[in-house]
PDB file of C-alpha atoms in Angstrom:
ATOM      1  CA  UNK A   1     228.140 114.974 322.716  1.00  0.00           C
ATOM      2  CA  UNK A   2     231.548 115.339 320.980  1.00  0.00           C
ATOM      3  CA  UNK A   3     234.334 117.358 320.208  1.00  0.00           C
ATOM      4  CA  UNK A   4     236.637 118.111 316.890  1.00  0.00           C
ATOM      5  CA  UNK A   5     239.770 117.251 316.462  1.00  0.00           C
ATOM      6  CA  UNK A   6     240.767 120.759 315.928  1.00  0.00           C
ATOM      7  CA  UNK A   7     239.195 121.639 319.372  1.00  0.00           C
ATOM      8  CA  UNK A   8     240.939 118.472 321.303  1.00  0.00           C
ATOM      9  CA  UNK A   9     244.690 119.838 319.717  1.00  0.00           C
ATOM     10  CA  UNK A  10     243.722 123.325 320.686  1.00  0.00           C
ATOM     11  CA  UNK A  11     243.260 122.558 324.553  1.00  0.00           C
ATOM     12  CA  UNK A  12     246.340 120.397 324.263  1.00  0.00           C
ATOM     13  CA  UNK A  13     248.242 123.282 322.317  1.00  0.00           C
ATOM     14  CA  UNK A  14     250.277 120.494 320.776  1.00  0.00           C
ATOM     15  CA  UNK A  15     250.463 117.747 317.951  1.00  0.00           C
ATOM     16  CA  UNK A  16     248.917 114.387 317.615  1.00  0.00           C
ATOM     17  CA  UNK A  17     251.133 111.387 318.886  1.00  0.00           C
ATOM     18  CA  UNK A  18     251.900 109.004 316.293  1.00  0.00           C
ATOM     19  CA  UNK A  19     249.795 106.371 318.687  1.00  0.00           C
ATOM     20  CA  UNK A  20     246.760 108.693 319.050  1.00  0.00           C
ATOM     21  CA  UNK A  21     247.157 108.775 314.722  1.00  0.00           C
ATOM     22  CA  UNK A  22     246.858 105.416 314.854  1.00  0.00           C
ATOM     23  CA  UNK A  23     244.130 105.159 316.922  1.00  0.00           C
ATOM     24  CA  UNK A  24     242.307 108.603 314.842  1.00  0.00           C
ATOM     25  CA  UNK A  25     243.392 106.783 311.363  1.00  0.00           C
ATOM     26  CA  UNK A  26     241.385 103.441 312.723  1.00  0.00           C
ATOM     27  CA  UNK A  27     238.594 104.587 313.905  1.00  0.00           C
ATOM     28  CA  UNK A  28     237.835 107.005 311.089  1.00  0.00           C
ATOM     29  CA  UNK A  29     238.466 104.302 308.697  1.00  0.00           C
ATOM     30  CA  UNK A  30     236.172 101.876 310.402  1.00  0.00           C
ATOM     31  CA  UNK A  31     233.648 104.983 310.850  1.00  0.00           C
ATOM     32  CA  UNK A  32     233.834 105.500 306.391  1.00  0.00           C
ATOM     33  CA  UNK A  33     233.791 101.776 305.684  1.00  0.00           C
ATOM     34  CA  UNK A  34     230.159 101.359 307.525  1.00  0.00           C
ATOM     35  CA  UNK A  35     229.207 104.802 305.927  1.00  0.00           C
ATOM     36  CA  UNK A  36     229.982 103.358 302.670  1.00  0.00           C
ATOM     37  CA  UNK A  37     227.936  99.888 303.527  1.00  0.00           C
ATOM     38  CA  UNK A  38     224.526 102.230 304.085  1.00  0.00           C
ATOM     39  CA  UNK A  39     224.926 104.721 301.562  1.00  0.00           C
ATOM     40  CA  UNK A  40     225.222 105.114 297.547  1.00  0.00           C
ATOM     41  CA  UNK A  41     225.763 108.031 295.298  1.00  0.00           C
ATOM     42  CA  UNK A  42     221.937 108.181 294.660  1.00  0.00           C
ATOM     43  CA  UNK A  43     222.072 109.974 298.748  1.00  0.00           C
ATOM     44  CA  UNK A  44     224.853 112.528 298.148  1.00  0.00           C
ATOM     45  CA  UNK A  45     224.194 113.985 301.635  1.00  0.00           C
ATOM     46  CA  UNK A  46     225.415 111.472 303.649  1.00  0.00           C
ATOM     47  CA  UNK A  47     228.334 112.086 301.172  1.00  0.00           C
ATOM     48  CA  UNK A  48     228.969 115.449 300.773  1.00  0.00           C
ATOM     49  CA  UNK A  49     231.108 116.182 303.650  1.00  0.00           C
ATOM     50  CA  UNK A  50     234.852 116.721 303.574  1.00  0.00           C
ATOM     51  CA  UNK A  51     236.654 115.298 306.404  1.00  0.00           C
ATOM     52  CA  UNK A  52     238.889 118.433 308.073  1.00  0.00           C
ATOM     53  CA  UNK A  53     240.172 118.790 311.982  1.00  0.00           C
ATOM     54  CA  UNK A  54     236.990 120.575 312.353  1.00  0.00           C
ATOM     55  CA  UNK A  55     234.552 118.093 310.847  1.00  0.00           C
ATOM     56  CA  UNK A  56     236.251 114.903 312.003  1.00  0.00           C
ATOM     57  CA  UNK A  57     234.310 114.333 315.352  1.00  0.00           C
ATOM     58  CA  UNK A  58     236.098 112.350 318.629  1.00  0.00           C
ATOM     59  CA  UNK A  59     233.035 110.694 320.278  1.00  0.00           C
ATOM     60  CA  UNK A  60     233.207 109.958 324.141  1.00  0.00           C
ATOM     61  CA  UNK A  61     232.572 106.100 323.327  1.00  0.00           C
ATOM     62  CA  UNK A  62     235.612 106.177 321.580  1.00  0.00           C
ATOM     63  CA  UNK A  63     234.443 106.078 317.826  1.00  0.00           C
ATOM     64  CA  UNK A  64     234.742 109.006 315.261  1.00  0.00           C
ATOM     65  CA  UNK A  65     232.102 110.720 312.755  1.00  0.00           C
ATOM     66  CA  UNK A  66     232.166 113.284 310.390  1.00  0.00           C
ATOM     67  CA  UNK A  67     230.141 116.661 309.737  1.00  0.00           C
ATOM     68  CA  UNK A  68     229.632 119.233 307.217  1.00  0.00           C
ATOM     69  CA  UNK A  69     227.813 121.435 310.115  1.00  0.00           C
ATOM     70  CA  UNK A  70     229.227 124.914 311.639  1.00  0.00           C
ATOM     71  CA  UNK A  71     232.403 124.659 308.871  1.00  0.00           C
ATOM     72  CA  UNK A  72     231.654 127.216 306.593  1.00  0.00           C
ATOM     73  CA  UNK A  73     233.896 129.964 308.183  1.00  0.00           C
ATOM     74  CA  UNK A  74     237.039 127.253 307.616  1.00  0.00           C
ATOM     75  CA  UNK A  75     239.337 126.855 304.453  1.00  0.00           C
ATOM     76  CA  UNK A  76     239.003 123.374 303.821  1.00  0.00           C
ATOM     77  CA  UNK A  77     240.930 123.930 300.388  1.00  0.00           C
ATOM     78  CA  UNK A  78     244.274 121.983 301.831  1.00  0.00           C
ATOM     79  CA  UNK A  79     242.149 119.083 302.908  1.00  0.00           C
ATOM     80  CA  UNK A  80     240.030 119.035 299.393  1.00  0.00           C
ATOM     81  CA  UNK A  81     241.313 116.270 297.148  1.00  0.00           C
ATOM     82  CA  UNK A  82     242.266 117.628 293.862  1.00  0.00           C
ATOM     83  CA  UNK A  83     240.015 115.718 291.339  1.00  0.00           C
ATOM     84  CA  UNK A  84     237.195 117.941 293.573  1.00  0.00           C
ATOM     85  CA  UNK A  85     239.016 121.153 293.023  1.00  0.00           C
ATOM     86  CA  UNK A  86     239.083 120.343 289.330  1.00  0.00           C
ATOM     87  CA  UNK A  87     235.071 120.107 289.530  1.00  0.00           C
ATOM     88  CA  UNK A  88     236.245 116.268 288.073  1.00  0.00           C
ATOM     89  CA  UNK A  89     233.114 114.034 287.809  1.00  0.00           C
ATOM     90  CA  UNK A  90     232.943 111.146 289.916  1.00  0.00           C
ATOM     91  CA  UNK A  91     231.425 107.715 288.380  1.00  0.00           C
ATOM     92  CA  UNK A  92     231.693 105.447 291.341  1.00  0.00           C
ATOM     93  CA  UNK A  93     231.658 105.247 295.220  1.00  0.00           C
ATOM     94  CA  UNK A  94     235.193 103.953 295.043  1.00  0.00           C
ATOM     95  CA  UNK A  95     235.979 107.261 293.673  1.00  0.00           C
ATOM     96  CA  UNK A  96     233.760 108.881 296.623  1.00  0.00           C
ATOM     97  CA  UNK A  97     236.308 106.644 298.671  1.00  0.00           C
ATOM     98  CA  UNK A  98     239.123 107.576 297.920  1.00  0.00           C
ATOM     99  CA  UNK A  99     238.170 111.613 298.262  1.00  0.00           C
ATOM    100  CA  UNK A 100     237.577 110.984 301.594  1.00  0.00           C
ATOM    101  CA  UNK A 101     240.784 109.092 302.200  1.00  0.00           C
ATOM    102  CA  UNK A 102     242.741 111.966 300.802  1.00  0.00           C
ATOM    103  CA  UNK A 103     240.941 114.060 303.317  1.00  0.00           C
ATOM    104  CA  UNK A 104     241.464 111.734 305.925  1.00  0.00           C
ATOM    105  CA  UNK A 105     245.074 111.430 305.154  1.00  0.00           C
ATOM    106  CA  UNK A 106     245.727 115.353 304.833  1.00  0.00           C
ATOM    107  CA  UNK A 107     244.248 115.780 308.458  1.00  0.00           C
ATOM    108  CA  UNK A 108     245.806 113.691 310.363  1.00  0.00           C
ATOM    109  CA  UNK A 109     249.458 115.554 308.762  1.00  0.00           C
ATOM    110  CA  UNK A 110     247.721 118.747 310.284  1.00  0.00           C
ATOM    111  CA  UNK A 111     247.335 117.174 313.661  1.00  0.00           C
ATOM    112  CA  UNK A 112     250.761 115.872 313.345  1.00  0.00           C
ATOM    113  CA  UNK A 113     252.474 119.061 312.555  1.00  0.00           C
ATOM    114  CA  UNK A 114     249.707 120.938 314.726  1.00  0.00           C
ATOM    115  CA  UNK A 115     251.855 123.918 317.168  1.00  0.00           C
ATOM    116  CA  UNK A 116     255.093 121.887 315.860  1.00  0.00           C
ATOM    117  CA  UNK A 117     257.870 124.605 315.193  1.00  0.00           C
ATOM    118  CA  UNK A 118     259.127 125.154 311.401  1.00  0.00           C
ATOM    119  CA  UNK A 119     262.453 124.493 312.339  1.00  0.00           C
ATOM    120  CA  UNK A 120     261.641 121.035 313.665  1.00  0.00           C
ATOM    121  CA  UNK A 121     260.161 117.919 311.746  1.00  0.00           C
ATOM    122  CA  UNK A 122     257.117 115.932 312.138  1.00  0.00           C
ATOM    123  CA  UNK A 123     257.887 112.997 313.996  1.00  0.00           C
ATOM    124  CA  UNK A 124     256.091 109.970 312.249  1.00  0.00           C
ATOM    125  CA  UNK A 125     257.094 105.884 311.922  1.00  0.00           C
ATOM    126  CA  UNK A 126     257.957 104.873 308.465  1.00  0.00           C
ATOM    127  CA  UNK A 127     254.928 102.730 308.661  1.00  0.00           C
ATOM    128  CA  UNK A 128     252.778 105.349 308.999  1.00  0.00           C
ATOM    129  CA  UNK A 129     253.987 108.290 307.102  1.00  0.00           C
ATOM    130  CA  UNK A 130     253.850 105.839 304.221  1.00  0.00           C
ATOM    131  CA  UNK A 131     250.350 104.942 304.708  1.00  0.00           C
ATOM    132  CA  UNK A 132     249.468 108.791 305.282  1.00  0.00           C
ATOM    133  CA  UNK A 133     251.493 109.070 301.784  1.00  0.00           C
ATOM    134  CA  UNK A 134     249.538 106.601 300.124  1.00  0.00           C
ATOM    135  CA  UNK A 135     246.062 108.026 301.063  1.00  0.00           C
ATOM    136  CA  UNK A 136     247.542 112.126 299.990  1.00  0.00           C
ATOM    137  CA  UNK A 137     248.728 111.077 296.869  1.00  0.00           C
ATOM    138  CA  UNK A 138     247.706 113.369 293.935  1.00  0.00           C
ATOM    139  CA  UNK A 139     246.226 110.829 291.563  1.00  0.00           C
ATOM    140  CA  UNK A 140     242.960 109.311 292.505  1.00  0.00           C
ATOM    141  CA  UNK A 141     244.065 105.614 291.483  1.00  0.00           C
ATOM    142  CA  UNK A 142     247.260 105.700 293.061  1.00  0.00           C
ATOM    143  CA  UNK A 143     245.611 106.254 296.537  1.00  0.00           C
ATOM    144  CA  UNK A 144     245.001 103.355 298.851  1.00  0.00           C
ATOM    145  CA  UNK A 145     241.349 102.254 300.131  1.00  0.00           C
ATOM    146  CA  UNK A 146     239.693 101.959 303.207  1.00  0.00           C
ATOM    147  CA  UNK A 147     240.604  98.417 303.341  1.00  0.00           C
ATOM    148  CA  UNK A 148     244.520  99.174 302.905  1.00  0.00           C
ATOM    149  CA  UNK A 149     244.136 101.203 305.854  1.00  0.00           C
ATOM    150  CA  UNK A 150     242.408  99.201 308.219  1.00  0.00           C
ATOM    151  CA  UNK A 151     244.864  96.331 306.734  1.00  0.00           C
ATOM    152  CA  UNK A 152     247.642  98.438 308.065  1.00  0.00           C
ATOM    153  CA  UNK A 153     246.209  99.727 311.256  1.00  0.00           C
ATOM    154  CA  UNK A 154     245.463  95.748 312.279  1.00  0.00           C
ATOM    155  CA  UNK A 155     248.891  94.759 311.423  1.00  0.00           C
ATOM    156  CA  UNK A 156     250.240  98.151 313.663  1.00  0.00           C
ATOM    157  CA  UNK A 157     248.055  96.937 316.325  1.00  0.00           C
ATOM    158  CA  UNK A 158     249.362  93.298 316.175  1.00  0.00           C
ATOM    159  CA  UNK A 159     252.692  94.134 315.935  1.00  0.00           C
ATOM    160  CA  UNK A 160     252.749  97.136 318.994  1.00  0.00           C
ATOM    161  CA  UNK A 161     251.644  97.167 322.745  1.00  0.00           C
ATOM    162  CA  UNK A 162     249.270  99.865 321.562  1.00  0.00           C
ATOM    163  CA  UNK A 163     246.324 100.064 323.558  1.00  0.00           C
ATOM    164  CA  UNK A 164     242.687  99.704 322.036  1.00  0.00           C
ATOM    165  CA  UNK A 165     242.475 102.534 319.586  1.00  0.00           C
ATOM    166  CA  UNK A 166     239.237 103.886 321.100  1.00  0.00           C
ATOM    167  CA  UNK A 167     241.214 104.546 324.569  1.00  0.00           C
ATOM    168  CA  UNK A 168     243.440 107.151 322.716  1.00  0.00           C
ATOM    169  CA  UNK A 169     239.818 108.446 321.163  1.00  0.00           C
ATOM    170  CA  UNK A 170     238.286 108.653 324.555  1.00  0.00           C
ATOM    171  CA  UNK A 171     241.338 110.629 326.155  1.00  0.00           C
ATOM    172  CA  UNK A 172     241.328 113.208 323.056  1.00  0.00           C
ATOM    173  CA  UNK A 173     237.825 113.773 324.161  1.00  0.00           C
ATOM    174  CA  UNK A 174     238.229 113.772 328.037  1.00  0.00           C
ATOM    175  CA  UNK A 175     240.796 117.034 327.072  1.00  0.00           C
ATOM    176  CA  UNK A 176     238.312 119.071 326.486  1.00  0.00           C
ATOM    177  CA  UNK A 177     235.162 117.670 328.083  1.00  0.00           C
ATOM    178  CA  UNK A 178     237.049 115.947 331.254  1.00  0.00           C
ATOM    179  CA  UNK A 179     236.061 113.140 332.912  1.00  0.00           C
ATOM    180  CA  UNK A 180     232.321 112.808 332.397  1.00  0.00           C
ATOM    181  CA  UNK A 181     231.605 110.073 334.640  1.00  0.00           C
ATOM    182  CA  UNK A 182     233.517 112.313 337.384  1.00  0.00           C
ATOM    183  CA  UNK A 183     231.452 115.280 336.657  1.00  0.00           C
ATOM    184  CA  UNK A 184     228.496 114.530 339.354  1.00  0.00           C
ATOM    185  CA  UNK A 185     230.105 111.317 341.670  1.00  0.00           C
ATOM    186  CA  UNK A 186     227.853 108.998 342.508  1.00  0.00           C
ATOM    187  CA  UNK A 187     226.521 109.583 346.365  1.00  0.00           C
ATOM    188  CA  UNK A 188     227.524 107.788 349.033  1.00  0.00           C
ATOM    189  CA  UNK A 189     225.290 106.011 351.409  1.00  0.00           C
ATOM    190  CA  UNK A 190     226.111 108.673 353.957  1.00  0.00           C
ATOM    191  CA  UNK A 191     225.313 111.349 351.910  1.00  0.00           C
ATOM    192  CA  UNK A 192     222.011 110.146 350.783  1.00  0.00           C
ATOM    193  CA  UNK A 193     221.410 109.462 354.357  1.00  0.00           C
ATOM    194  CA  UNK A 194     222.383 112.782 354.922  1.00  0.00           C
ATOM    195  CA  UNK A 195     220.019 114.188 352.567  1.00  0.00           C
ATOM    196  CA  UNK A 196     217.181 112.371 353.280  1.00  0.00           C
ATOM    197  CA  UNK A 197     217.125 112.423 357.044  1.00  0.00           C
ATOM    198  CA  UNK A 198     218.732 115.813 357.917  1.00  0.00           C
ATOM    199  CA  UNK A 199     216.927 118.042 356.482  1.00  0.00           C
ATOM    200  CA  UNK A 200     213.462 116.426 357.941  1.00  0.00           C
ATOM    201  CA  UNK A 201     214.603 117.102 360.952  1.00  0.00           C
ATOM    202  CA  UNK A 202     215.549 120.524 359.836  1.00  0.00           C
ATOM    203  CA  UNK A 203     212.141 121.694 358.932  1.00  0.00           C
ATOM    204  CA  UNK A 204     210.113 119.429 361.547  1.00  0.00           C
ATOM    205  CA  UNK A 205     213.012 120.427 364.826  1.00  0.00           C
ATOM    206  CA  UNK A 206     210.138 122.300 366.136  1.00  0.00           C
ATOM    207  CA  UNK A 207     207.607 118.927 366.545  1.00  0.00           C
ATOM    208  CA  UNK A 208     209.984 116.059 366.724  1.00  0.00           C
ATOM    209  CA  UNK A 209     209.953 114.625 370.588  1.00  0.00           C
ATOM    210  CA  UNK A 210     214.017 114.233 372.483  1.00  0.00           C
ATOM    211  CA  UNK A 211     213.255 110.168 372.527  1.00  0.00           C
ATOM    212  CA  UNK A 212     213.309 110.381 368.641  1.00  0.00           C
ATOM    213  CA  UNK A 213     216.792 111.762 368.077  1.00  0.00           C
ATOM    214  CA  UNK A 214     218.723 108.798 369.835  1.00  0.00           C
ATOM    215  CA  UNK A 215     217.419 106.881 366.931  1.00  0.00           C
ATOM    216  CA  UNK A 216     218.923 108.885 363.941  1.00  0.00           C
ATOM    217  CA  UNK A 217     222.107 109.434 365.663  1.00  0.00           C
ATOM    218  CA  UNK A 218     222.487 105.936 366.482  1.00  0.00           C
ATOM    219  CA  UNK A 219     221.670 105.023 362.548  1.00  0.00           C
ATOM    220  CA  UNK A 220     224.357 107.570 361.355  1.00  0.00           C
ATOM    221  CA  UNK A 221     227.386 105.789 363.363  1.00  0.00           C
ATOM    222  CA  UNK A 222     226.262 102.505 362.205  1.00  0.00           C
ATOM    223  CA  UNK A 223     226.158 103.299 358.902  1.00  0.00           C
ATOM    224  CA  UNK A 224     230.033 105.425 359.473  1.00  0.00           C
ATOM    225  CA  UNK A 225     231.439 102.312 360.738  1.00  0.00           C
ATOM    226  CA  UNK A 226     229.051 100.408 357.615  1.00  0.00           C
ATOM    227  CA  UNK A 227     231.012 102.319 355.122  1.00  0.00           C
TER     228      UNK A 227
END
């Protein structure tokens, strides 16, 4: 189970706070460098996806992953970095890399400036509009890595009284699923008393003897005054 970024802003019907980018820019960067430990350009599936607010996926457990599934009816042109819209070819993964951080990068502007009047600016920390600048820049080998990133999100989280970065993930989720663990509470004693004992006597009233119901009734106030 998970929701898009896209759908998380839309239930909000605001931005991305520059904390929740943080925590977003961390995760997804953690989420590409193990990507790029299991794959290689010999398995351009796993590859072949471009990171958008619709295909960047907010997991309840706090972690991000990416799609190319149920995007085709989306632009992704603004998010496409533009050595792929020049059909350039690509020779190494570090080039793979650093498509995906341009992607990266160019998303988490849109969920910065998502509902955000014209008139008004995006409101982003030096620090990290200049990492978001590094990882949109134009030319391929002036765009930082996944390591620069996660290098920068450390030192933010050293350096802040942040909390965890999957916490901001997990609320961004909770938005539009709510709380999951709230969904169905878990019984209490009295209730699976309650469901176990009443409706016997519900279906057998007809054959159970008076001497029997002193006993449940005295078991239900024990266990009111147990809870």
């Amino acid at each position: 189970m998970h929701v898009s970024l896209a759908e998380a802003l839309e239930v909000r019907g605001g931005p991305l706070q520059e904390e929740e980018i943080w925590a977003v820019l961390n995760q997804s960067a953690e989420s590409l460098q193990e990507l790029f430990r299991k794959v290689s350009l010999t398995d351009p599936a796993a590859l072949g996806f471009i990171i958008s607010p619709w295909s960047l996926l907010l997991l309840p457990s706090g972690s991000v992953s990416f799609t190319d599934e149920n995007i085709s009816n989306q632009d992704l042109r603004a998010f496409t970095a533009p050595e792929v819209l020049q059909n350039q070819s690509l020779t190494s993964l570090s080039d793979v890399e650093k498509i995906h951080i341009y992607s990266l990068g160019m998303t988490l502007y849109w969920g910065a400036d998502y509902e955000v009047p014209q008139s008004q600016p995006i409101k982003l920390g030096d620090h990290l509009n200049s990492i978001l600048l590094g990882m949109c820049e134009d030319v391929i080998y002036a765009r930082v890595s996944v390591r620069t990133v996660l290098d920068a999100c450390s030192a933010h989280i050293r350096n802040s009284n942040c909390a965890p970065s999957f916490s901001y993930v997990k609320h961004l989720v909770k938005l539009v699923l709510g709380n999951l663990s709230g969904v169905f509470p878990k019984p209490s004693p009295l209730s699976l008393l309650l469901g176990t004992l009443l409706p016997s006597v519900s279906r057998e009233s007809m054959l159970v003897s008076l001497p029997d119901f002193p006993k449940t009734w005295t078991l239900l106030v024990f266990l009111l005054f147990w809870i």
